[in-house]
C-alpha positions as semicolon CSV with decimal commas, in nm:
position;residue;x (nm);y (nm);z (nm)
1;M;-1,748;4,799;-1,642
2;N;-1,663;5,075;-1,435
3;D;-1,950;5,278;-1,561
4;R;-1,862;5,586;-1,317
5;L;-1,809;5,806;-1,578
6;L;-2,124;5,676;-1,812
7;K;-2,358;5,812;-1,473
8;A;-2,165;6,172;-1,391
9;A;-2,241;6,212;-1,781
10;R;-2,613;6,169;-1,700
11;R;-2,584;6,300;-1,382
12;Q;-2,628;5,991;-1,223
13;P;-2,504;5,897;-0,835
14;T;-2,138;5,738;-0,865
15;D;-1,956;5,582;-0,573
16;T;-1,713;5,880;-0,550
17;T;-1,635;6,118;-0,921
18;P;-1,481;5,971;-1,259
19;V;-1,129;6,111;-1,356
20;W;-0,968;6,119;-1,740
21;L;-0,695;6,325;-1,857
22;M;-0,717;6,511;-2,206
23;R;-0,396;6,366;-2,391
24;Q;-0,386;6,117;-2,144
25;A;-0,186;5,931;-2,370
26;G;0,120;6,107;-2,475
27;R;0,455;6,156;-2,410
28;Y;0,510;6,239;-2,094
29;L;0,444;5,825;-2,069
30;P;0,793;5,686;-2,092
31;E;0,562;5,320;-2,246
32;Y;0,453;5,622;-2,502
33;R;0,819;5,723;-2,595
34;A;0,954;5,362;-2,667
35;I;0,651;5,341;-2,890
36;R;0,696;5,631;-3,028
37;G;1,042;5,690;-3,120
38;N;1,008;5,408;-3,397
39;I;0,695;5,547;-3,596
40;A;0,573;5,902;-3,754
41;F;0,260;6,015;-3,516
42;L;0,075;5,960;-3,822
43;D;0,146;5,641;-3,866
44;L;0,104;5,525;-3,550
45;C;-0,280;5,695;-3,572
46;K;-0,358;5,453;-3,821
47;H;-0,165;5,082;-3,720
48;P;-0,466;4,969;-3,455
49;D;-0,254;4,738;-3,228
50;L;-0,018;5,081;-3,176
51;A;-0,287;5,294;-3,125
52;A;-0,477;5,066;-2,957
53;E;-0,114;4,952;-2,700
54;V;-0,074;5,338;-2,614
55;T;-0,485;5,358;-2,560
56;V;-0,534;5,105;-2,278
57;Q;-0,074;5,227;-2,096
58;P;-0,279;5,516;-1,874
59;V;-0,560;5,315;-1,800
60;T;-0,323;5,078;-1,678
61;R;-0,071;5,262;-1,514
62;L;-0,291;5,594;-1,354
63;G;-0,621;5,396;-1,286
64;V;-0,796;5,662;-1,475
65;D;-1,194;5,622;-1,563
66;A;-1,229;5,609;-1,935
67;A;-0,946;5,555;-2,225
68;I;-0,996;5,774;-2,517
69;I;-0,899;5,631;-2,840
70;F;-0,550;5,717;-2,982
71;S;-0,602;5,924;-3,291
72;D;-0,579;6,352;-3,333
73;I;-0,886;6,558;-3,434
74;L;-0,721;6,627;-3,836
75;I;-0,767;6,262;-3,941
76;P;-1,113;6,270;-4,097
77;V;-0,988;6,604;-4,227
78;E;-0,724;6,395;-4,475
79;A;-0,961;6,161;-4,580
80;M;-1,182;6,448;-4,746
81;G;-0,886;6,470;-4,999
82;I;-0,599;6,726;-4,847
83;T;-0,237;6,635;-4,781
84;L;-0,167;6,666;-4,338
85;E;0,193;6,613;-4,211
86;L;0,181;6,533;-3,839
87;G;0,494;6,603;-3,624
88;D;0,592;6,744;-3,310
89;K;0,583;7,138;-3,367
90;G;0,231;7,066;-3,439
91;P;-0,024;6,986;-3,719
92;H;0,045;7,158;-4,148
93;F;-0,098;7,169;-4,399
94;P;0,108;7,184;-4,712
95;Q;-0,180;7,315;-4,948
96;P;-0,425;7,514;-4,730
97;V;-0,761;7,580;-4,829
98;R;-0,855;7,920;-4,941
99;T;-1,067;7,952;-5,265
100;A;-1,466;7,770;-5,301
101;A;-1,252;7,628;-5,597
102;D;-1,067;7,429;-5,251
103;I;-1,402;7,349;-5,051
104;E;-1,564;7,236;-5,387
105;R;-1,275;6,957;-5,435
106;L;-1,315;6,807;-5,052
107;A;-1,489;6,489;-5,086
108;V;-1,748;6,369;-4,796
109;P;-1,549;6,063;-4,714
110;D;-1,652;5,734;-4,621
111;P;-1,569;5,686;-4,277
112;V;-1,460;5,309;-4,301
113;E;-1,301;5,337;-4,643
114;G;-1,139;5,720;-4,517
115;T;-1,061;5,614;-4,119
116;G;-1,166;5,246;-4,034
117;F;-0,830;5,223;-3,858
118;V;-0,964;5,435;-3,582
119;A;-1,342;5,209;-3,536
120;E;-1,060;4,913;-3,514
121;A;-0,829;5,082;-3,266
122;I;-1,121;5,048;-3,086
123;R;-1,242;4,741;-3,119
124;R;-0,900;4,603;-3,015
125;T;-0,874;4,850;-2,768
126;R;-1,189;4,722;-2,572
127;K;-1,051;4,349;-2,635
128;A;-0,730;4,444;-2,443
129;L;-0,927;4,631;-2,166
130;N;-1,206;4,378;-2,146
131;D;-1,438;4,606;-2,118
132;S;-1,359;4,731;-1,785
133;V;-1,409;5,082;-1,833
134;P;-1,576;5,258;-2,198
135;V;-1,346;5,395;-2,440
136;I;-1,409;5,744;-2,562
137;G;-1,478;5,847;-2,911
138;F;-1,396;6,204;-3,084
139;A;-1,375;6,438;-3,294
140;G;-1,263;6,807;-3,345
141;A;-1,557;7,047;-3,462
142;P;-1,600;7,199;-3,791
143;F;-1,466;7,568;-3,685
144;T;-1,139;7,437;-3,550
145;L;-1,078;7,184;-3,812
146;A;-1,153;7,440;-4,099
147;A;-0,927;7,725;-3,882
148;Y;-0,632;7,467;-3,956
149;M;-0,726;7,384;-4,283
150;V;-0,710;7,811;-4,360
151;E;-0,440;7,884;-4,133
152;G;-0,258;7,570;-4,269
153;G;-0,198;7,500;-3,931
154;G;-0,200;7,661;-3,552
155;S;-0,186;8,010;-3,586
156;K;-0,226;8,308;-3,326
157;S;-0,454;8,528;-3,467
158;Y;-0,671;8,333;-3,699
159;I;-0,676;8,636;-3,977
160;L;-0,730;8,391;-4,310
161;I;-0,985;8,178;-4,119
162;K;-1,173;8,488;-4,011
163;R;-1,144;8,682;-4,259
164;L;-1,381;8,413;-4,494
165;L;-1,630;8,381;-4,221
166;F;-1,652;8,794;-4,233
167;E;-1,543;8,891;-4,635
168;Q;-1,738;8,521;-4,739
169;P;-1,962;8,368;-4,501
170;K;-2,191;8,199;-4,804
171;L;-1,911;8,025;-4,834
172;A;-1,754;7,969;-4,489
173;H;-2,102;7,813;-4,408
174;T;-2,068;7,564;-4,724
175;F;-1,743;7,451;-4,584
176;F;-1,897;7,372;-4,242
177;Q;-2,150;7,183;-4,368
178;K;-1,921;6,979;-4,529
179;L;-1,721;6,939;-4,206
180;T;-2,056;6,836;-4,053
181;D;-2,125;6,567;-4,301
182;T;-1,784;6,415;-4,260
183;L;-1,765;6,456;-3,895
184;I;-2,130;6,308;-3,811
185;P;-2,078;5,967;-3,919
186;Y;-1,698;5,959;-3,869
187;L;-1,849;5,963;-3,478
188;K;-2,133;5,750;-3,541
189;M;-1,843;5,464;-3,684
190;Q;-1,648;5,529;-3,377
191;V;-2,014;5,468;-3,141
192;E;-2,057;5,129;-3,365
193;A;-1,704;4,994;-3,267
194;G;-1,771;5,039;-2,960
195;A;-1,690;5,394;-2,809
196;K;-1,969;5,431;-2,517
197;I;-1,915;5,823;-2,510
198;V;-1,771;6,118;-2,756
199;Q;-1,657;6,434;-2,754
200;I;-1,621;6,700;-2,939
201;F;-1,334;6,930;-2,958
202;D;-1,408;7,288;-3,087
203;S;-1,090;7,311;-2,956
204;W;-1,052;7,715;-3,135
205;G;-1,340;7,826;-3,093
206;G;-1,299;8,027;-2,786
207;E;-1,060;8,285;-3,100
208;L;-1,442;8,338;-3,185
209;S;-1,644;8,655;-3,017
210;P;-2,006;8,491;-2,867
211;Y;-2,168;8,670;-3,169
212;D;-2,006;8,510;-3,438
213;F;-1,960;8,148;-3,196
214;E;-2,350;8,157;-3,245
215;R;-2,366;8,253;-3,592
216;F;-2,026;8,001;-3,695
217;S;-1,983;7,706;-3,502
218;L;-2,326;7,684;-3,274
219;P;-2,556;7,524;-3,582
220;Y;-2,312;7,283;-3,643
221;L;-2,202;7,162;-3,305
222;T;-2,606;7,147;-3,222
223;R;-2,664;6,896;-3,520
224;M;-2,361;6,749;-3,420
225;V;-2,424;6,688;-3,033
226;K;-2,792;6,585;-3,208
227;E;-2,749;6,320;-3,459
228;L;-2,466;6,147;-3,178
229;Q;-2,728;6,145;-2,861
230;A;-2,964;5,960;-3,077
231;T;-2,749;5,677;-3,111
232;G;-2,756;5,634;-2,769
233;V;-2,446;5,789;-2,571
234;P;-2,356;6,104;-2,424
235;V;-2,157;6,406;-2,635
236;I;-1,897;6,602;-2,399
237;V;-1,875;6,990;-2,539
238;F;-1,560;7,153;-2,520
239;G;-1,333;7,408;-2,578
240;T;-1,043;7,582;-2,476
241;G;-1,125;8,041;-2,374
242;M;-1,530;7,934;-2,364
243;S;-1,608;8,093;-2,026
244;P;-1,793;8,412;-2,232
245;H;-2,011;8,125;-2,391
246;L;-2,107;7,884;-2,202
247;P;-2,491;8,049;-2,242
248;L;-2,456;7,963;-2,623
249;L;-2,259;7,579;-2,538
250;K;-2,583;7,461;-2,342
251;R;-2,778;7,547;-2,657
252;T;-2,630;7,223;-2,837
253;G;-2,813;6,971;-2,594
254;A;-2,442;6,913;-2,503
255;D;-2,495;6,607;-2,177
256;V;-2,198;6,735;-2,079
257;I;-2,001;7,080;-2,073
258;G;-1,594;7,094;-2,054
259;L;-1,466;7,410;-1,788
260;D;-1,097;7,512;-1,860
261;W;-0,905;7,630;-1,560
262;R;-1,036;8,021;-1,625
263;L;-1,340;7,970;-1,472
264;P;-1,387;7,828;-1,123
265;A;-1,590;7,540;-1,113
266;D;-1,907;7,611;-0,949
267;E;-1,961;7,937;-1,150
268;G;-1,948;7,734;-1,430
269;R;-2,264;7,523;-1,287
270;R;-2,447;7,824;-1,219
271;V;-2,378;7,916;-1,531
272;L;-2,534;7,625;-1,689
273;G;-2,736;7,514;-1,478
274;P;-2,854;7,175;-1,284
275;D;-2,979;6,982;-1,552
276;V;-2,591;6,983;-1,725
277;A;-2,284;6,815;-1,621
278;V;-1,953;6,938;-1,579
279;Q;-1,651;6,856;-1,705
280;G;-1,273;6,964;-1,578
281;N;-1,109;7,189;-1,443
282;L;-0,779;7,195;-1,352
283;D;-0,488;7,362;-1,476
284;P;-0,218;7,109;-1,633
285;L;0,033;7,288;-1,530
286;H;-0,114;7,208;-1,146
287;L;0,052;6,933;-1,183
288;F;0,407;7,065;-1,093
289;L;0,288;7,191;-0,742
290;P;0,415;7,008;-0,448
291;R;0,157;6,701;-0,353
292;E;0,008;6,813;-0,055
293;E;-0,105;7,170;-0,309
294;L;-0,163;6,972;-0,590
295;E;-0,414;6,761;-0,387
296;E;-0,590;7,097;-0,238
297;R;-0,652;7,260;-0,572
298;V;-0,815;6,884;-0,611
299;V;-1,058;6,850;-0,315
300;D;-1,140;7,313;-0,409
301;I;-1,289;7,152;-0,745
302;L;-1,473;6,860;-0,647
303;Q;-1,644;7,098;-0,369
304;R;-1,728;7,359;-0,616
305;A;-1,859;7,045;-0,884
306;G;-2,014;6,892;-0,642
307;P;-2,027;6,472;-0,597
308;V;-2,330;6,476;-0,913
309;G;-2,205;6,520;-1,240
310;H;-1,875;6,595;-1,305
311;I;-1,658;6,457;-1,420
312;F;-1,314;6,545;-1,259
313;N;-1,044;6,598;-1,570
314;L;-0,771;6,942;-1,663
315;G;-0,884;7,194;-1,818
316;H;-0,699;7,125;-2,127
317;G;-0,438;6,862;-2,228
318;I;-0,165;6,717;-1,993
319;L;0,192;6,870;-2,104
320;P;0,484;6,651;-2,208
321;P;0,716;6,737;-1,923
322;T;0,460;6,639;-1,696
323;D;0,596;6,333;-1,406
324;P;0,389;6,034;-1,396
325;E;0,353;6,003;-1,116
326;A;0,205;6,341;-1,035
327;A;-0,099;6,180;-1,279
328;K;-0,098;5,903;-1,058
329;F;-0,110;6,083;-0,774
330;L;-0,454;6,326;-0,879
331;V;-0,648;6,015;-1,042
332;E;-0,617;5,838;-0,674
333;A;-0,669;6,210;-0,449
334;V;-0,992;6,272;-0,740
335;H;-1,081;5,872;-0,634
336;R;-1,041;5,936;-0,250
337;H;-1,177;6,295;-0,173
338;G;-1,468;6,192;-0,479
339;A;-1,566;5,930;-0,220
340;A;-1,541;6,144;0,096
341;L;-1,740;6,377;-0,092
342;R;-2,017;6,199;-0,090
343;Q;-2,022;6,067;0,235
344;G;-1,979;6,399;0,412
345;S;-1,674;6,371;0,531
346;R;-1,290;6,488;0,351
347;A;-1,031;6,182;0,308
348;P;-0,729;6,111;0,505
């Protein structure tokens, strides 16, 4: 197995910097669009053969160092007993969670019974790749999932979830505890199926003040990290707009902290200290730069992050209009300049 990613997550030396891209299996790839044109997104997530096929596509086309299983962070939420609609305009919950009774009705599902198709997709991905690169499992963080469930979908102000936190904090903690009790077995199922590393997306954690993040997200993230690390896999924690929360994220004990593009990688390193690996942090829109300028951005990030304990990634998911050839150029540039960085030279 190409284990660069796993070594970097554990801050061990590698021959070059490993790279994968959030949302690397998606609409920017014509081969993905060919499959997606015949099936709804949620149905694709639940079809192990097709989910494995689209998971493998970017590994084959781009040469990335890991395959992240094709799924969605809201998949385990549906298994809790809430109706989920997933389309091109994003997620929608027709009956959002708003009351104590709504939270009480949510189940803590058996992960195999409710979401076993994710584990099967991981097994089929590993077989298709012949375990040539590690498979990344993932889940959302309790606060982020709760935000979707309470708001009924995406939000600009997060007024409903924040009112729940501030007006009914005990109920909010009950909700987060139930989500955590669902997510840990869900991730453990992915590890048992062969995921070698997992990422927790607290996508909307940056909407909270540091005080509120420490109170309402950190305890649950910390518990998830500890219980997943007990299975022997490294854990990545990532969210956008999280630069002010880096000292708190370090307290989760995660092996790797993802950085978005709003903070230079060396500054993130300085805040986090030497005992944590970092992931990131190219602006996804930099993939629209001319190749020469894109390569300069790659070199800058590699130099700032250093040769040990760095996983190259975007600061958020790759965008649908992106040229796949730009993504391939990025991966090749990371590998070329990452190797040169370890030799103390500049790649040609």
